[in-house]
Structures are given as structure tokens and as C-alpha cells.
């Protein structure tokens, strides 16, 4: 994305309602759906422009007359004339909501300033400002003016979408191999807007390729190098003239398209054939290879009813020294959390001092993703520290929420596009922490509170299989916890199965099915607790007040980083 495009996008996203805080002054202010583009929101609720700014719509005018406050009068009014009050449309039919509280309804939120259904007789002539076509970025991508730029469509054939809330489908593609090329842009091809939530394109090395010859449900892909993607609200990505993702003879030779389908209504008749249009041009010596680095935290036990919970992931100075052999540059950065995320920033520290924020979204909104592009790229030195801080509001939750792929789960990821790729010491380019262990300590297999997790999650661990089988023979998850089940659990002496370590083990992305099933039994049948409530509610790693500046890490050699690949600790880096 070019600087001028970034400037326009930044103004639109931050000018919703003229001030983002206005969204907090009405119920479900961040969840108002677009009247005719499924899965898209209308963040500028009070404006004719869906992104905010400019002329107000009927609801925006009424909101201004009420002093930008949610009053009973405003709630009881039908400003768009479609037969439903503003309160009914925004999930507060009784007009009792107040800022900071959870509305009585948080789904199926309709627009109080747009007469709906827009095609109905009563609404004709009232919605002239509404467009039912998603934005396009073609006119803003200057690189398309180059005559050597070509494109290829990487998309699903027509497939049936499972009637499940969350489904990930993967399909592999062979890329051009006659010479080297650079991917310079991509944009979405959306066939079914009702279910397509986001897409990722992963570059794969021949030696580490998991090839999906037909569309397949997928997870834990061995290909983790992100070279393209899209999520709801975005129009595409256009890179600067001097950088690109290398494919071809010396670059990625295959790619995996991963699509996240979100089908909360469990519709069984949906079909889709979406994908990405990828633009490429012949590689030139002066064009530098890009790579995507992930930062963040995967240990995310989030208790319900809290206005602010902070989780922190640290890419330590020892990690960046191991990852980078020379200076790298950040040309864009993106925050990613799910629906409970309220604010997020990624800090760059040098010698324990914050020198800049790579991102800083004080009013994070899952439905309106924002990418921070840098006209002057940010320099990152080996030995710098990258700290990712994610803040959540769980006042709308009735139960614990954990890390996971589903929209109803949570994430804490930062995505940094960097260059040159030649600065990497190895194929490892991500730096995501789990609890207080950095990515490099995870690569080394450093124990956690006495838990030898590396041995625990080793495939075909005979001891783990015996424990699982014993639990299955004596514990029925559908019944009351029996004495026999309790007796089996009391014999478990492995520190990994102690209460304080269970959440850590659960947060490991390489966890095996056997270990996960054991944890299910332990959480279903708590034997000893030191608190009130279910066992899993006891384990809360809250680092709100932890100072991670200058965190020291053990000395790690490059052979330890290779454990990530040799041991099979393949992290699934899902963008959204």
C-alpha cells in the first residue's frame, strides 16, 4: 500500500463518527452491519460514508441533536423510517443501556440510519448514499502501470461449506518455476460474502511442503511463511516498488491458500469459490525480498466480566540476535485480536528503552482492520526487543475464553512485513511467546515450572497414551466425576498436569491430541482446587503489571533454533 493510500485509509478509519469514542456512546456501536454487503460493518454509524467523516445520515443528525449521547428519546425514535426504533436496531429495545454496559442483544445489529430492507417499497429513494459494492484498490496501486506485471488467480473450485461455525479449508498450488518473480500485490476474489471471513496465502519450500491437491479441511499447516492474505474490510495489498515476496527458481515453488469460513447460522446449502488474485513481475536485482514476522502471545486465559486484561508477548533481545544477522526494516505492521480485543500495541525497544511503537491502536476494532504502513521503514537491529501488548474487555463474556482459531476464541498476534529476507539466519522468522517463554526458549525446550513439555507433546509418547487410555476406561465426560476417575487423576505426578501448568500446556500450538484429551478429563474432573469454581478457572496468567523491558533469555545457539523444525514444533500461524 502506498503512502498516499495509507493516509486516506488512516483518516477514514480514525474519523469514524468524527471521533472513535462516539461508537462507545451507542449500544453495539462497533457491530453495526452493512445493509447489503454481508459480513461487512458500517463503522461510521452516523455518517453517509460507511467509514465515517463527511455528511451525516439521519441517525447521525439525531445523535448530534442529542449532544452525542444515547438518550431515551433517541432510543425510542425511528430515525430511518423503516418501522423499527433505534433501540430495536441497535440491540437496546427497552432503552436501558448505558456506556460500558453490555446491550441486551449483541447480534443481528442493523443500521439505525439506513432504511431496511433497502429494496423495499417504503425505503425507495431514502438510501441514495448506500452502495452495495465493496471497495476496490486498483486505482491506488501504482505498480499496475508497469507493463511486465501479470496476475494469476489462486482460488477454490466451487465447494460446499460445512454447516459448522468455523471451518478452515486449504488448497495447494504450484507456482511458476521457469525463473524468479516477485509478488507485488494481491486482492481478494470473494464469491460468497456470507461465509468468507479471511484468507491466507502461505509460501512453501519443496522440502517442507504439505500439498493439498483438492480442497481439504486443514489445520497445523507446515507452511508458515505468509506471502499474502485478506480479511473482511480490506480491499487488497499493494507493495512498494523496491520490495516483494520471491517465488520461482530460488523462491517459493508452491503455495497453500487457506480460507476461514465463518458460518454461525450453520447453513448447510452455502457454496463458495473464493480466492486471491496475485500480481507478480520478473525479479530484478534491485528489488529486495520481503518476509512476514509474527510476534505475540498464545497463552490467553481470559476470565469473564473484566474491563481490562493485558497479555504480553516478548521477542527478547537474545531472540532477535539469533534471528537476524544484520539490520532489518519494517515497512508495515498489523495488529490482530478477535472480538474481545480493545487495544493493542507493538513496541520496539533498544537496550531496554522504547524507541517507537510499531503499532498503537487504542481503540482496536476486529471488524475494521488497519495496517500501519511506513513511508520511511523502521530499522530493527539484532539485539532489539519487540514487545506485543494485547488488552481485552471480557465484560460481555459469561465464561473463560482461550487462544484458538475460531472467531469466538482469542488471539494476540502482530504481523510485521520486513526486508531483506537475506538478513535471516535460518528459515525461522517468527517470534511468538507462550507465557513467559520466548520463541527461542521454546525452540530450546526450556522447561516451564518443572514441566518438561517438549517430552510430553512428543508424538506417540507411550506414557501419555497409557494415561489417556486409563482415563477413558475410568472417566466418562458425560457423567458425574466418579471415584475411580478421581483415583486415576491423583496418581498423576507429571508437573505438566498440575493445575498451574495446565493452561500453559493447552496453549502450546504443537499440543498432541492425546495430551489435549487428558487435559479435557482433568478440567472435567477437578480433584483438588484452591479456589471456587471449575478447575480451569484457577489458572489465570495475568501479566498486566509485568515489566518485560530488558527480559534476559538463556543463551541459545543456532542448533537449538533448529529444534523448531527438527522436533516438528510447527506453529500454525493463522492471521485472523
Coordinates of C-alpha atoms in Angstrom, one line a residue:
X1 CA 0.0 0.0 0.0
X2 CA 1.4 3.4 -1.0
X3 CA 1.8 6.2 1.5
X4 CA -0.9 8.3 -0.1
X5 CA -3.3 5.4 0.2
X6 CA -2.3 4.8 3.8
X7 CA -3.0 8.5 4.6
X8 CA -6.5 8.3 3.2
X9 CA -7.2 5.0 4.9
X10 CA -5.9 6.2 8.2
X11 CA -8.1 9.3 8.1
X12 CA -11.2 7.2 7.2
X13 CA -10.6 4.7 9.9
X14 CA -9.8 7.1 12.7
X15 CA -12.5 9.6 11.7
X16 CA -15.5 7.3 12.1
X17 CA -18.2 9.3 13.8
X18 CA -15.6 12.2 13.7
X19 CA -14.2 10.5 16.9
X20 CA -13.9 6.7 17.5
X21 CA -15.2 7.3 21.1
X22 CA -18.6 8.1 19.7
X23 CA -19.0 4.4 18.8
X24 CA -18.8 3.7 22.6
X25 CA -21.7 6.1 23.2
X26 CA -24.3 3.9 21.5
X27 CA -25.1 0.2 22.1
X28 CA -23.2 -2.1 19.7
X29 CA -21.5 0.9 18.1
X30 CA -18.8 -1.2 16.6
X31 CA -21.0 -4.0 15.4
X32 CA -23.5 -2.2 13.1
X33 CA -23.7 -4.4 9.9
X34 CA -23.7 -3.1 6.4
X35 CA -27.2 -3.3 5.0
X36 CA -26.3 -5.1 1.8
X37 CA -22.7 -6.4 1.9
X38 CA -22.7 -9.5 4.2
X39 CA -20.0 -9.7 6.9
X40 CA -19.1 -6.0 6.5
X41 CA -19.7 -3.4 9.2
X42 CA -20.5 0.3 9.0
X43 CA -18.1 1.8 11.5
X44 CA -19.1 5.4 10.7
X45 CA -22.6 4.8 12.0
X46 CA -23.6 8.4 12.0
X47 CA -22.3 9.2 8.5
X48 CA -23.3 8.6 4.9
X49 CA -19.7 7.4 4.3
X50 CA -19.6 3.9 5.9
X51 CA -16.0 4.7 7.1
X52 CA -17.0 8.0 8.8
X53 CA -16.5 11.7 8.0
X54 CA -18.5 14.0 5.8
X55 CA -22.2 14.3 5.7
X56 CA -24.3 12.7 8.4
X57 CA -27.1 10.3 7.8
X58 CA -30.5 10.6 9.6
X59 CA -29.3 8.9 12.7
X60 CA -26.1 10.9 12.8
X61 CA -28.1 14.1 12.7
X62 CA -30.4 12.9 15.5
X63 CA -27.4 11.8 17.6
X64 CA -25.8 15.2 17.2
X65 CA -29.0 16.9 18.3
X66 CA -29.0 14.8 21.5
X67 CA -25.5 16.1 22.3
X68 CA -23.8 12.9 21.1
X69 CA -25.5 10.9 23.9
X70 CA -27.7 7.8 23.9
X71 CA -30.9 9.2 25.4
X72 CA -34.3 7.5 25.9
X73 CA -35.7 9.9 23.3
X74 CA -33.1 8.9 20.7
X75 CA -33.5 5.2 21.5
X76 CA -37.3 5.4 21.0
X77 CA -37.1 7.2 17.7
X78 CA -37.2 5.6 14.3
X79 CA -34.7 7.9 12.5
X80 CA -34.5 6.0 9.2
X81 CA -38.3 5.4 8.9
X82 CA -38.1 1.6 8.5
X83 CA -40.6 0.8 11.3
X84 CA -38.0 -0.1 13.9
X85 CA -36.8 2.2 16.7
X86 CA -33.1 3.0 17.0
X87 CA -33.1 0.9 20.2
X88 CA -34.5 -2.1 18.4
X89 CA -32.0 -1.8 15.7
X90 CA -29.0 -1.4 18.0
X91 CA -29.9 -4.1 20.5
X92 CA -31.4 -2.0 23.2
X93 CA -35.2 -2.3 22.7
X94 CA -36.0 -1.4 26.3
X95 CA -33.8 1.8 26.2
X96 CA -31.9 0.8 29.4
X97 CA -28.4 0.6 28.0
X98 CA -25.6 2.8 29.4
X99 CA -22.0 3.3 28.1
X100 CA -19.7 0.5 29.4
X101 CA -22.6 -2.0 29.8
X102 CA -23.4 -5.0 27.6
X103 CA -26.6 -4.5 25.5
X104 CA -29.4 -7.0 25.8
X105 CA -28.7 -8.1 22.2
X106 CA -25.3 -8.2 20.6
X107 CA -26.1 -10.0 17.3
X108 CA -28.1 -9.1 14.2
X109 CA -27.5 -5.4 14.7
X110 CA -29.0 -3.3 11.9
X111 CA -28.3 0.3 10.9
X112 CA -30.4 3.0 12.5
X113 CA -29.6 5.4 9.7
X114 CA -30.4 3.2 6.7
X115 CA -34.0 2.3 5.9
X116 CA -34.1 -1.5 5.6
X117 CA -34.8 -3.7 3.7
X118 CA -33.2 -1.3 1.2
X119 CA -35.1 -2.8 -1.8
X120 CA -38.5 -2.5 -0.1
X121 CA -41.1 0.0 -1.3
X122 CA -41.1 2.1 1.8
X123 CA -37.3 2.6 1.6
X124 CA -37.2 3.6 -2.1
X125 CA -35.5 7.0 -2.5
X126 CA -34.2 7.1 1.1
X127 CA -30.8 5.4 0.8
X128 CA -29.2 7.2 -2.1
X129 CA -25.9 7.3 -0.2
X130 CA -25.7 3.5 0.2
X131 CA -23.5 1.5 -2.2
X132 CA -23.7 -2.3 -2.2
X133 CA -20.3 -3.0 -3.8
X134 CA -17.2 -3.5 -1.7
X135 CA -14.3 -1.0 -2.1
X136 CA -11.6 -1.6 -4.8
X137 CA -8.0 -0.6 -4.5
X138 CA -7.0 -1.0 -8.2
X139 CA -6.8 2.8 -8.9
X140 CA -4.5 3.3 -5.9
X141 CA -1.9 0.7 -6.8
X142 CA 0.7 2.4 -9.0
X143 CA 2.6 -0.7 -9.7
X144 CA -0.1 -1.9 -12.0
X145 CA 1.1 0.7 -14.5
X146 CA 4.2 -1.4 -15.2
X147 CA 3.7 -3.5 -18.4
X148 CA 5.5 -6.5 -17.1
X149 CA 3.1 -7.1 -14.2
X150 CA 0.9 -10.1 -14.6
X151 CA -1.5 -11.9 -12.4
X152 CA -2.8 -15.4 -11.5
X153 CA -6.0 -16.3 -9.7
X154 CA -5.4 -18.8 -6.8
X155 CA -8.9 -19.8 -5.8
X156 CA -11.1 -22.6 -4.6
X157 CA -13.2 -24.5 -7.1
X158 CA -16.9 -24.4 -6.2
X159 CA -17.1 -26.3 -2.9
X160 CA -19.8 -26.9 -0.3
X161 CA -19.3 -25.1 3.0
X162 CA -19.8 -27.3 6.1
X163 CA -22.6 -26.3 8.5
X164 CA -20.1 -25.6 11.2
X165 CA -19.4 -22.3 13.0
X166 CA -15.7 -22.3 11.9
X167 CA -14.1 -24.2 9.1
X168 CA -10.6 -23.9 7.6
X169 CA -10.1 -25.1 4.0
X170 CA -6.8 -25.5 2.2
X171 CA -5.8 -25.9 -1.4
X172 CA -2.2 -26.0 -2.7
X173 CA -0.9 -24.5 -6.0
X174 CA 2.3 -25.0 -8.0
X175 CA 3.9 -21.6 -8.6
X176 CA 6.0 -20.5 -11.6
X177 CA 9.3 -22.2 -11.8
X178 CA 10.9 -21.0 -15.0
X179 CA 12.6 -18.1 -13.3
X180 CA 12.4 -15.9 -10.3
X181 CA 9.5 -13.5 -9.7
X182 CA 8.3 -11.1 -7.0
X183 CA 4.7 -11.0 -5.8
X184 CA 4.0 -7.2 -5.8
X185 CA 0.2 -7.1 -4.9
X186 CA -2.8 -9.2 -4.2
X187 CA -6.6 -8.6 -3.9
X188 CA -9.5 -10.8 -2.9
X189 CA -11.9 -12.6 -5.2
X190 CA -14.9 -13.1 -3.0
X191 CA -17.6 -15.4 -4.2
X192 CA -19.8 -15.9 -1.1
X193 CA -19.7 -12.9 1.2
X194 CA -22.0 -14.7 3.7
X195 CA -19.2 -17.1 4.9
X196 CA -15.8 -15.9 3.8
X197 CA -14.1 -14.4 6.8
X198 CA -10.4 -14.3 5.9
X199 CA -7.8 -15.8 3.6
X200 CA -4.1 -16.5 4.0
X201 CA -1.6 -17.5 1.4
X202 CA 1.5 -19.4 2.7
X203 CA 4.7 -19.9 0.7
X204 CA 6.1 -23.4 0.9
X205 CA 9.6 -24.8 0.4
X206 CA 9.8 -28.1 -1.5
X207 CA 11.4 -29.8 1.4
X208 CA 8.7 -28.9 3.7
X209 CA 5.6 -29.0 1.6
X210 CA 2.2 -30.3 2.6
X211 CA 0.4 -30.4 -0.7
X212 CA -3.4 -30.2 -0.7
X213 CA -4.3 -31.5 -4.2
X214 CA -8.0 -31.0 -3.5
X215 CA -9.8 -28.6 -1.2
X216 CA -9.4 -30.1 2.3
X217 CA -10.3 -29.2 5.9
X218 CA -6.9 -28.2 7.4
X219 CA -5.0 -27.2 10.5
X220 CA -1.4 -27.1 11.6
X221 CA 0.0 -26.5 8.1
X222 CA 3.7 -27.0 7.8
X223 CA 3.9 -23.9 5.5
X224 CA 4.1 -20.9 7.8
X225 CA 5.6 -18.2 5.6
X226 CA 2.8 -15.6 4.9
X227 CA 3.0 -14.1 1.4
X228 CA -0.5 -12.8 1.0
X229 CA -3.9 -12.5 2.7
X230 CA -7.2 -10.8 3.1
X231 CA -9.8 -10.2 5.8
X232 CA -13.2 -8.6 6.0
X233 CA -12.9 -4.9 5.5
X234 CA -9.8 -4.9 3.3
X235 CA -9.6 -4.3 -0.4
X236 CA -6.2 -5.8 -1.2
X237 CA -2.5 -5.1 -0.6
X238 CA 0.0 -3.2 -2.9
X239 CA 3.7 -3.3 -2.1
X240 CA 6.3 -0.6 -2.7
X241 CA 8.3 -0.6 -5.9
X242 CA 11.5 -1.9 -4.3
X243 CA 10.2 -5.0 -2.4
X244 CA 8.2 -8.2 -2.9
X245 CA 7.8 -11.8 -1.9
X246 CA 10.1 -14.0 -4.1
X247 CA 8.7 -17.0 -5.9
X248 CA 10.2 -19.3 -8.6
X249 CA 13.6 -21.0 -9.0
X250 CA 15.2 -19.6 -5.8
X251 CA 11.9 -18.6 -4.1
X252 CA 8.7 -20.4 -3.0
X253 CA 7.7 -23.0 -5.5
X254 CA 4.3 -23.9 -4.1
X255 CA 1.7 -22.1 -2.0
X256 CA -1.2 -23.0 0.2
X257 CA -4.4 -21.0 0.1
X258 CA -6.2 -21.2 3.5
X259 CA -9.7 -19.8 3.8
X260 CA -11.5 -19.3 7.1
X261 CA -15.2 -19.8 6.7
X262 CA -17.5 -18.4 9.4
X263 CA -21.0 -20.0 9.3
X264 CA -22.6 -19.2 12.7
X265 CA -26.1 -19.8 11.4
X266 CA -25.0 -23.4 10.4
X267 CA -26.4 -23.0 6.9
X268 CA -26.0 -26.3 5.0
X269 CA -26.5 -25.0 1.5
X270 CA -23.7 -22.5 1.1
X271 CA -21.1 -22.9 -1.6
X272 CA -18.0 -20.9 -2.4
X273 CA -15.2 -20.4 -4.9
X274 CA -13.2 -17.5 -3.4
X275 CA -9.5 -16.9 -3.5
X276 CA -6.8 -14.3 -4.2
X277 CA -5.7 -12.6 -7.4
X278 CA -1.9 -12.5 -7.1
X279 CA 0.1 -9.9 -9.1
X280 CA 3.7 -10.7 -10.0
X281 CA 6.6 -9.5 -12.2
X282 CA 10.0 -10.8 -13.1
X283 CA 12.5 -10.4 -10.3
X284 CA 15.1 -7.6 -10.6
X285 CA 18.4 -7.4 -8.7
X286 CA 17.4 -4.1 -7.0
X287 CA 14.2 -5.5 -5.6
X288 CA 14.6 -6.8 -2.1
X289 CA 12.9 -10.0 -0.8
X290 CA 10.3 -9.5 2.0
X291 CA 9.2 -11.8 4.8
X292 CA 6.5 -11.7 7.4
X293 CA 7.4 -11.9 11.0
X294 CA 4.8 -12.8 13.7
X295 CA 5.1 -11.7 17.3
X296 CA 2.6 -12.1 20.2
X297 CA 1.4 -14.4 22.9
X298 CA -0.5 -17.7 22.8
X299 CA -1.3 -18.2 26.5
X300 CA -4.6 -16.3 26.8
X301 CA -6.8 -17.5 29.6
X302 CA -9.3 -14.6 29.7
X303 CA -11.7 -14.6 32.7
X304 CA -15.2 -13.2 32.2
X305 CA -16.5 -9.9 33.4
X306 CA -13.3 -7.9 33.3
X307 CA -13.0 -4.4 31.8
X308 CA -9.2 -4.7 31.2
X309 CA -6.9 -7.7 30.9
X310 CA -3.5 -7.3 29.4
X311 CA -1.4 -10.1 27.9
X312 CA 2.2 -9.6 26.8
X313 CA 4.4 -11.5 24.4
X314 CA 8.1 -10.7 24.2
X315 CA 10.6 -11.3 21.4
X316 CA 13.7 -11.0 23.5
X317 CA 17.0 -9.4 22.6
X318 CA 18.6 -12.8 22.5
X319 CA 15.9 -13.9 20.1
X320 CA 16.4 -11.1 17.6
X321 CA 20.2 -11.6 17.8
X322 CA 19.6 -15.2 16.8
X323 CA 17.0 -14.5 14.2
X324 CA 18.8 -11.6 12.4
X325 CA 22.4 -11.4 11.3
X326 CA 22.1 -7.8 10.2
X327 CA 19.7 -4.9 10.3
X328 CA 16.2 -5.4 9.0
X329 CA 13.4 -2.9 8.2
X330 CA 9.7 -2.9 9.0
X331 CA 7.6 -1.4 6.2
X332 CA 4.2 -2.4 7.6
X333 CA 2.7 -3.7 10.8
X334 CA -0.8 -5.1 11.6
X335 CA -2.4 -5.9 15.0
X336 CA -4.7 -8.9 15.3
X337 CA -7.0 -9.9 18.1
X338 CA -10.6 -11.2 18.0
X339 CA -13.9 -9.8 19.3
X340 CA -12.8 -9.2 22.9
X341 CA -9.7 -7.2 21.9
X342 CA -9.9 -3.5 22.9
X343 CA -6.5 -2.0 22.4
X344 CA -3.1 -3.3 21.2
X345 CA 0.4 -2.0 20.5
X346 CA 3.7 -3.4 19.4
X347 CA 6.8 -1.7 21.0
X348 CA 10.3 -1.7 19.7
X349 CA 12.9 -1.5 22.5
X350 CA 16.7 -0.9 22.2
X351 CA 18.8 -1.5 25.3
X352 CA 15.6 -1.7 27.4
X353 CA 14.2 1.7 26.2
X354 CA 11.2 2.0 24.0
X355 CA 12.3 3.8 20.8
X356 CA 9.0 3.7 18.9
X357 CA 5.6 2.0 18.7
X358 CA 5.3 -0.1 15.6
X359 CA 1.6 -0.1 16.1
X360 CA -0.6 1.6 18.7
X361 CA -4.4 1.1 18.4
X362 CA -6.0 2.5 21.5
X363 CA -9.5 1.7 20.1
X364 CA -9.0 -1.7 18.4
X365 CA -11.9 -3.0 16.3
X366 CA -11.8 -6.5 15.0
X367 CA -14.2 -5.6 12.2
X368 CA -12.1 -2.7 10.8
X369 CA -8.5 -4.0 10.5
X370 CA -5.9 -1.3 10.0
X371 CA -2.4 -1.8 8.6
X372 CA 0.3 0.8 9.6
X373 CA 2.5 1.4 6.6
X374 CA 5.8 3.2 6.8
X375 CA 6.9 5.6 4.1
X376 CA 10.3 5.5 5.9
X377 CA 10.8 1.9 7.1
X378 CA 11.6 1.3 10.8
X379 CA 15.1 -0.1 11.5
X380 CA 15.3 -3.2 13.7
X381 CA 18.8 -4.2 14.9
X382 CA 19.9 -7.6 16.1
X383 CA 19.6 -7.4 19.9
X384 CA 16.5 -5.2 19.8
X385 CA 13.4 -6.3 21.7
X386 CA 9.8 -6.5 20.3
X387 CA 7.1 -6.4 22.9
X388 CA 3.4 -7.1 21.9
X389 CA 0.8 -5.9 24.3
X390 CA -2.9 -7.0 23.9
X391 CA -5.7 -5.7 26.0
X392 CA -9.1 -7.4 26.3
X393 CA -12.5 -6.4 27.6
X394 CA -14.5 -9.6 28.7
X395 CA -17.5 -7.8 30.3
X396 CA -19.7 -9.4 27.5
X397 CA -18.4 -13.0 28.3
X398 CA -20.0 -15.4 30.6
X399 CA -17.1 -18.0 30.6
X400 CA -13.4 -18.2 30.2
X401 CA -12.1 -17.6 26.6
X402 CA -8.8 -19.1 25.5
X403 CA -6.4 -18.8 22.5
X404 CA -7.8 -20.5 19.3
X405 CA -8.7 -20.2 15.6
X406 CA -12.4 -19.7 15.9
X407 CA -13.8 -16.1 16.0
X408 CA -15.2 -16.9 19.4
X409 CA -11.7 -17.7 20.7
X410 CA -9.0 -15.1 21.1
X411 CA -5.6 -14.3 19.6
X412 CA -2.7 -11.9 20.2
X413 CA -0.6 -11.6 17.1
X414 CA 1.4 -8.9 15.5
X415 CA 2.3 -9.1 11.8
X416 CA 5.4 -7.3 10.6
X417 CA 6.4 -7.2 7.0
X418 CA 10.1 -6.8 6.8
X419 CA 13.1 -6.9 4.5
X420 CA 15.6 -8.1 3.4
X421 CA 15.0 -11.7 3.9
X422 CA 18.7 -12.3 3.4
X423 CA 19.2 -11.0 7.0
X424 CA 17.6 -14.1 8.5
X425 CA 20.0 -16.6 9.9
X426 CA 17.6 -19.6 9.1
X427 CA 14.2 -20.4 7.9
X428 CA 12.8 -19.4 11.3
X429 CA 11.2 -15.9 11.0
X430 CA 8.5 -15.8 13.7
X431 CA 8.9 -14.9 17.4
X432 CA 5.7 -15.7 19.3
X433 CA 5.9 -16.4 23.0
X434 CA 3.9 -18.8 25.2
X435 CA 3.6 -17.4 28.7
X436 CA 7.0 -16.1 29.9
X437 CA 8.9 -18.4 27.4
X438 CA 10.1 -16.6 24.3
X439 CA 10.1 -18.3 20.9
X440 CA 13.8 -19.1 21.3
X441 CA 13.3 -20.7 24.7
X442 CA 10.5 -22.8 23.2
X443 CA 12.9 -23.8 20.5
X444 CA 15.4 -24.9 23.1
X445 CA 12.8 -26.8 25.0
X446 CA 13.2 -24.8 28.3
X447 CA 11.0 -26.3 31.0
X448 CA 8.1 -24.4 32.4
X449 CA 7.5 -24.5 36.2
X450 CA 9.1 -28.0 36.2
X451 CA 7.0 -29.2 33.2
X452 CA 9.1 -30.9 30.5
X453 CA 6.5 -30.0 27.9
X454 CA 8.8 -31.0 25.0
X455 CA 8.8 -34.6 26.0
X456 CA 5.1 -34.5 26.9
X457 CA 4.0 -33.5 23.4
X458 CA 6.4 -35.7 21.5
X459 CA 4.3 -37.8 19.1
X460 CA 3.5 -41.3 20.2
X461 CA 4.6 -40.8 23.8
X462 CA 3.8 -44.2 25.4
X463 CA 3.3 -42.8 28.9
X464 CA 0.9 -40.2 27.6
X465 CA -1.1 -42.8 25.7
X466 CA -1.3 -45.0 28.8
X467 CA -2.7 -42.1 30.9
X468 CA -5.2 -41.3 28.2
X469 CA -6.4 -44.9 28.0
X470 CA -6.7 -45.2 31.8
X471 CA -8.8 -42.0 31.9
X472 CA -11.0 -43.2 29.1
X473 CA -11.6 -46.5 30.9
X474 CA -12.5 -44.9 34.2
X475 CA -13.9 -41.5 33.4
X476 CA -17.0 -40.6 31.4
X477 CA -17.1 -37.0 30.4
X478 CA -20.8 -37.2 30.1
X479 CA -21.4 -38.3 33.7
X480 CA -20.6 -37.2 37.2
X481 CA -16.9 -37.5 38.1
X482 CA -16.6 -40.9 39.6
X483 CA -14.3 -42.1 42.5
X484 CA -12.4 -44.3 40.1
X485 CA -11.7 -41.3 37.9
X486 CA -10.5 -39.3 40.8
X487 CA -8.2 -42.1 41.9
X488 CA -6.6 -42.2 38.5
X489 CA -6.1 -38.4 38.4
X490 CA -4.5 -38.5 41.9
X491 CA -1.8 -40.8 40.6
X492 CA -0.6 -38.3 38.0
X493 CA 2.7 -36.8 39.2
X494 CA 3.9 -35.2 36.0
X495 CA 4.3 -31.4 36.8
X496 CA 2.7 -30.7 33.4
X497 CA -0.6 -31.9 34.7
X498 CA -0.5 -29.8 37.8
X499 CA -3.1 -27.1 38.0
X500 CA -0.7 -24.1 37.4
X501 CA 0.8 -25.7 34.3
X502 CA -2.3 -27.0 32.5
X503 CA -3.1 -23.7 30.7
X504 CA 0.5 -23.4 29.5
X505 CA 0.3 -26.9 28.0
X506 CA -3.0 -26.2 26.5
X507 CA -1.6 -23.0 24.9
X508 CA 1.2 -24.9 23.0
X509 CA 0.2 -24.9 19.4
X510 CA 2.0 -28.2 18.8
X511 CA 0.0 -30.0 21.5
X512 CA -1.0 -33.6 20.5
X513 CA -4.5 -34.9 20.5
X514 CA -3.6 -37.3 23.4
X515 CA -2.4 -34.6 25.7
X516 CA -5.4 -32.4 24.8
X517 CA -7.8 -35.2 25.7
X518 CA -6.0 -35.7 29.0
X519 CA -6.5 -32.0 29.8
X520 CA -10.2 -32.3 29.0
X521 CA -10.5 -35.0 31.6
X522 CA -8.6 -33.1 34.2
X523 CA -10.7 -30.0 33.7
X524 CA -13.9 -32.0 33.8
X525 CA -13.0 -33.8 37.0
X526 CA -11.1 -31.5 39.3
X527 CA -9.7 -33.4 42.3
X528 CA -8.1 -30.7 44.3
X529 CA -8.7 -27.0 44.0
X530 CA -7.6 -23.9 45.8
X531 CA -10.4 -21.7 44.6
X532 CA -14.1 -21.6 44.0
X533 CA -15.4 -22.7 40.6
X534 CA -14.3 -25.1 37.9
X535 CA -10.7 -26.2 37.9
X536 CA -9.8 -24.4 34.6
X537 CA -10.8 -21.1 36.2
X538 CA -8.0 -21.4 38.7
X539 CA -5.3 -21.0 36.1
X540 CA -5.0 -17.3 35.2
X541 CA -1.7 -16.0 33.9
X542 CA -2.3 -12.2 34.1
X543 CA 0.7 -10.1 33.2
X544 CA -0.9 -6.7 33.4
X545 CA 1.7 -5.4 35.7
X546 CA 4.7 -7.3 34.4
X547 CA 7.6 -5.2 33.2
X548 CA 9.2 -7.1 30.3
X549 CA 11.7 -4.4 29.4
X550 CA 15.1 -5.9 29.4
X551 CA 14.0 -9.5 29.9
X552 CA 17.0 -11.8 29.9
X553 CA 16.9 -15.0 28.0
X554 CA 19.1 -18.0 28.2
X555 CA 22.0 -18.2 25.8
X556 CA 20.8 -20.1 22.7
X557 CA 22.8 -21.4 19.8
X558 CA 21.5 -21.8 16.2
X559 CA 21.3 -25.5 16.7
X560 CA 18.6 -25.0 19.3
X561 CA 16.6 -22.9 17.0
X562 CA 16.7 -25.9 14.6
X563 CA 14.7 -27.8 17.1
X564 CA 11.6 -26.0 15.9
X565 CA 12.0 -27.7 12.6
X566 CA 13.8 -31.0 13.6
X567 CA 11.5 -31.7 16.5
X568 CA 8.4 -30.9 14.5
X569 CA 7.3 -27.9 16.6
X570 CA 5.5 -26.4 13.7
X571 CA 3.4 -23.5 14.7
X572 CA 0.2 -22.7 12.8
X573 CA 0.3 -19.0 12.2
X574 CA -3.3 -18.1 11.4
X575 CA -3.7 -14.4 10.7
X576 CA -7.3 -13.9 11.8

